[in-house]
PDB file of C-alpha atoms in Angstrom:
ATOM      1  CA  TYR A   1      14.544  -9.753   4.305  1.00 71.00           C
ATOM      2  CA  VAL A   2      16.490  -6.643   3.319  1.00 81.00           C
ATOM      3  CA  GLY A   3      13.998  -6.149   0.493  1.00 83.00           C
ATOM      4  CA  ARG A   4      11.093  -6.084   3.009  1.00 87.00           C
ATOM      5  CA  GLU A   5      12.810  -3.405   5.043  1.00 88.00           C
ATOM      6  CA  ILE A   6      13.426  -1.338   1.974  1.00 87.00           C
ATOM      7  CA  ALA A   7       9.796  -1.658   0.961  1.00 87.00           C
ATOM      8  CA  ARG A   8       8.546  -0.684   4.443  1.00 88.00           C
ATOM      9  CA  THR A   9      10.863   2.344   4.352  1.00 87.00           C
ATOM     10  CA  LEU A  10       9.578   3.376   0.956  1.00 84.00           C
ATOM     11  CA  LEU A  11       6.021   3.059   2.138  1.00 85.00           C
ATOM     12  CA  THR A  12       6.457   4.897   5.452  1.00 83.00           C
ATOM     13  CA  GLY A  13       9.087   7.393   4.273  1.00 74.00           C
ATOM     14  CA  ASP A  14       6.605   9.272   2.121  1.00 51.00           C
ATOM     15  CA  ASP A  15       4.870  10.947   4.988  1.00 49.00           C
ATOM     16  CA  THR A  16       5.126  14.333   3.285  1.00 41.00           C
ATOM     17  CA  GLN A  17       2.411  13.297   0.827  1.00 46.00           C
ATOM     18  CA  GLN A  18       0.160  12.319   3.712  1.00 46.00           C
ATOM     19  CA  SER A  19       0.832  15.399   5.826  1.00 44.00           C
ATOM     20  CA  THR A  20       0.488  17.822   2.916  1.00 43.00           C
ATOM     21  CA  ALA A  21      -2.891  16.578   1.722  1.00 46.00           C
ATOM     22  CA  THR A  22      -5.478  19.195   2.494  1.00 46.00           C
ATOM     23  CA  ALA A  23      -9.009  18.624   3.647  1.00 47.00           C
ATOM     24  CA  GLY A  24     -11.041  17.221   0.845  1.00 49.00           C
ATOM     25  CA  THR A  25      -7.897  16.383  -1.218  1.00 48.00           C
ATOM     26  CA  PRO A  26      -6.989  12.684  -1.191  1.00 51.00           C
ATOM     27  CA  ALA A  27      -3.396  11.840  -0.289  1.00 61.00           C
ATOM     28  CA  ALA A  28      -1.363  10.127  -2.991  1.00 70.00           C
ATOM     29  CA  THR A  29      -0.899   6.402  -3.016  1.00 75.00           C
ATOM     30  CA  THR A  30       2.568   4.910  -2.461  1.00 79.00           C
ATOM     31  CA  LYS A  31       2.978   1.815  -4.501  1.00 81.00           C
ATOM     32  CA  VAL A  32       5.797  -0.713  -4.266  1.00 85.00           C
ATOM     33  CA  ILE A  33       6.310  -3.640  -6.619  1.00 85.00           C
ATOM     34  CA  CYS A  34       8.052  -6.501  -4.846  1.00 87.00           C
ATOM     35  CA  LEU A  35       9.702  -9.049  -7.085  1.00 87.00           C
ATOM     36  CA  VAL A  36      10.342 -12.420  -5.445  1.00 88.00           C
ATOM     37  CA  ARG A  37      11.230 -15.938  -6.510  1.00 86.00           C
ATOM     38  CA  PRO A  38       8.066 -17.728  -7.674  1.00 90.00           C
ATOM     39  CA  SER A  39       8.283 -20.175  -4.742  1.00 91.00           C
ATOM     40  CA  ARG A  40       7.949 -17.222  -2.309  1.00 89.00           C
ATOM     41  CA  ILE A  41       4.936 -15.393  -3.867  1.00 92.00           C
ATOM     42  CA  THR A  42       2.270 -16.763  -1.541  1.00 95.00           C
ATOM     43  CA  GLU A  43       4.393 -16.145   1.584  1.00 93.00           C
ATOM     44  CA  GLU A  44       5.227 -12.608   0.519  1.00 91.00           C
ATOM     45  CA  GLU A  45       1.591 -11.749  -0.378  1.00 94.00           C
ATOM     46  CA  ARG A  46       0.465 -12.968   3.093  1.00 94.00           C
ATOM     47  CA  TYR A  47       3.209 -10.915   4.775  1.00 93.00           C
ATOM     48  CA  TRP A  48       2.252  -7.683   2.990  1.00 91.00           C
ATOM     49  CA  SER A  49      -1.535  -8.244   3.413  1.00 92.00           C
ATOM     50  CA  LYS A  50      -1.007  -8.581   7.187  1.00 92.00           C
ATOM     51  CA  THR A  51       1.543  -5.717   7.316  1.00 91.00           C
ATOM     52  CA  LEU A  52      -0.586  -3.257   5.361  1.00 89.00           C
ATOM     53  CA  SER A  53      -3.658  -3.886   7.504  1.00 89.00           C
ATOM     54  CA  ASN A  54      -1.920  -2.403  10.564  1.00 87.00           C
ATOM     55  CA  PRO A  55      -0.820   1.226  11.367  1.00 86.00           C
ATOM     56  CA  PRO A  56       0.973   3.249  10.152  1.00 87.00           C
ATOM     57  CA  PHE A  57      -0.212   1.644   6.835  1.00 85.00           C
ATOM     58  CA  ASP A  58      -3.599   1.672   5.223  1.00 78.00           C
ATOM     59  CA  THR A  59      -4.597  -0.102   2.043  1.00 78.00           C
ATOM     60  CA  THR A  60      -6.059   3.079   0.574  1.00 81.00           C
ATOM     61  CA  HIS A  61      -2.718   4.851   0.498  1.00 82.00           C
ATOM     62  CA  HIS A  62      -0.222   1.950   0.551  1.00 85.00           C
ATOM     63  CA  THR A  63       0.009  -0.866  -1.905  1.00 85.00           C
ATOM     64  CA  VAL A  64       2.479  -3.680  -2.501  1.00 88.00           C
ATOM     65  CA  ASP A  65       2.188  -5.804  -5.670  1.00 88.00           C
ATOM     66  CA  VAL A  66       4.098  -9.092  -5.424  1.00 90.00           C
ATOM     67  CA  LEU A  67       5.287 -10.435  -8.795  1.00 89.00           C
ATOM     68  CA  PRO A  68       7.497 -13.366  -9.788  1.00 91.00           C
ATOM     69  CA  TYR A  69      11.195 -12.710 -10.481  1.00 89.00           C
ATOM     70  CA  ASP A  70      13.842 -14.974 -11.909  1.00 89.00           C
ATOM     71  CA  MET A  71      17.332 -13.375 -11.787  1.00 85.00           C
ATOM     72  CA  LEU A  72      18.534 -15.721 -14.505  1.00 88.00           C
ATOM     73  CA  ASP A  73      15.807 -15.119 -17.111  1.00 93.00           C
ATOM     74  CA  GLY A  74      17.777 -12.393 -18.940  1.00 93.00           C
ATOM     75  CA  GLY A  75      15.630  -9.585 -17.507  1.00 91.00           C
ATOM     76  CA  ASP A  76      12.303 -10.953 -18.852  1.00 94.00           C
ATOM     77  CA  SER A  77      10.466 -10.983 -15.469  1.00 92.00           C
ATOM     78  CA  LEU A  78      11.791  -7.560 -14.530  1.00 90.00           C
ATOM     79  CA  SER A  79      10.725  -6.215 -17.945  1.00 92.00           C
ATOM     80  CA  LYS A  80       7.204  -7.621 -17.519  1.00 90.00           C
ATOM     81  CA  ALA A  81       6.987  -6.028 -14.017  1.00 87.00           C
ATOM     82  CA  LEU A  82       8.156  -2.616 -15.356  1.00 86.00           C
ATOM     83  CA  GLN A  83       5.686  -2.789 -18.188  1.00 86.00           C
ATOM     84  CA  SER A  84       2.807  -3.630 -15.772  1.00 81.00           C
ATOM     85  CA  SER A  85       3.721  -0.716 -13.500  1.00 73.00           C
ATOM     86  CA  SER A  86       4.301   1.858 -16.288  1.00 65.00           C
ATOM     87  CA  SER A  87       1.708   4.599 -15.875  1.00 67.00           C
ATOM     88  CA  GLY A  88       3.895   7.555 -16.600  1.00 64.00           C
ATOM     89  CA  ASP A  89       5.199   7.685 -13.048  1.00 66.00           C
ATOM     90  CA  ASP A  90       8.844   7.657 -12.108  1.00 69.00           C
ATOM     91  CA  VAL A  91      10.136   4.209 -11.229  1.00 72.00           C
ATOM     92  CA  VAL A  92      12.920   3.558  -8.736  1.00 74.00           C
ATOM     93  CA  VAL A  93      14.495   0.056  -8.628  1.00 77.00           C
ATOM     94  CA  TYR A  94      16.275  -1.322  -5.634  1.00 78.00           C
ATOM     95  CA  HIS A  95      18.005  -4.595  -6.511  1.00 75.00           C
ATOM     96  CA  VAL A  96      18.659  -6.835  -3.512  1.00 76.00           C
ATOM     97  CA  ALA A  97      18.373 -10.270  -5.147  1.00 65.00           C
ATOM     98  CA  SER A  98      21.238 -12.682  -4.820  1.00 64.00           C
ATOM     99  CA  VAL A  99      21.817 -16.166  -3.680  1.00 60.00           C
ATOM    100  CA  PHE A 100      23.591 -16.449  -0.392  1.00 70.00           C
ATOM    101  CA  GLY A 101      24.768 -19.420   1.632  1.00 76.00           C
ATOM    102  CA  PRO A 102      26.667 -22.540   0.932  1.00 83.00           C
ATOM    103  CA  THR A 103      26.402 -23.952  -2.569  1.00 84.00           C
ATOM    104  CA  ASP A 104      28.017 -26.823  -4.377  1.00 89.00           C
ATOM    105  CA  ASP A 105      29.730 -24.494  -6.872  1.00 91.00           C
ATOM    106  CA  HIS A 106      30.449 -21.109  -5.284  1.00 87.00           C
ATOM    107  CA  LYS A 107      32.122 -19.797  -8.452  1.00 90.00           C
ATOM    108  CA  GLN A 108      29.059 -20.586 -10.598  1.00 90.00           C
ATOM    109  CA  THR A 109      26.753 -19.030  -7.968  1.00 86.00           C
ATOM    110  CA  ALA A 110      28.880 -15.862  -7.973  1.00 86.00           C
ATOM    111  CA  LEU A 111      28.798 -15.678 -11.778  1.00 90.00           C
ATOM    112  CA  GLU A 112      25.006 -16.110 -11.780  1.00 87.00           C
ATOM    113  CA  ASN A 113      24.629 -13.296  -9.201  1.00 85.00           C
ATOM    114  CA  VAL A 114      26.796 -10.996 -11.338  1.00 89.00           C
ATOM    115  CA  GLN A 115      24.802 -11.960 -14.502  1.00 90.00           C
ATOM    116  CA  GLY A 116      21.568 -11.222 -12.657  1.00 87.00           C
ATOM    117  CA  VAL A 117      22.723  -7.714 -11.800  1.00 87.00           C
ATOM    118  CA  GLU A 118      23.914  -7.128 -15.334  1.00 91.00           C
ATOM    119  CA  ASP A 119      20.474  -8.181 -16.629  1.00 91.00           C
ATOM    120  CA  VAL A 120      18.806  -5.751 -14.201  1.00 88.00           C
ATOM    121  CA  VAL A 121      20.956  -2.887 -15.418  1.00 90.00           C
ATOM    122  CA  ARG A 122      20.360  -3.660 -19.096  1.00 92.00           C
ATOM    123  CA  THR A 123      16.635  -4.173 -18.637  1.00 90.00           C
ATOM    124  CA  ILE A 124      16.184  -0.894 -16.786  1.00 88.00           C
ATOM    125  CA  HIS A 125      18.263   0.973 -19.377  1.00 89.00           C
ATOM    126  CA  SER A 126      16.011  -0.316 -22.184  1.00 87.00           C
ATOM    127  CA  HIS A 127      12.785   0.931 -20.405  1.00 81.00           C
TER     128      HIS A 127
END
């Protein structure tokens, strides 16, 4: 749930755009793309739908797109997300995806976590 807190901070931390909008000039929209495991998409969409419908958020100026992410797909899902969000805007990526908790093979899990991070760095570098 670290990712949710980062996204909330990104959405609410851009108050300067809201406060500097002048009368008749629309405030900019803050958009966050949230990549989650495919099994969590529905839960995450519900969470953000409920969260964005309450102050200090509003769906006119705050959006969260929830997309599938697989940290072991060689960067494919991240690449698709970056392509779908590319509109000439700057993109900032916060990577907080890892598997935590007991596993049958902790060494393999650690290697997969490292591989996932390496794939993120390579994918971002190529965009």
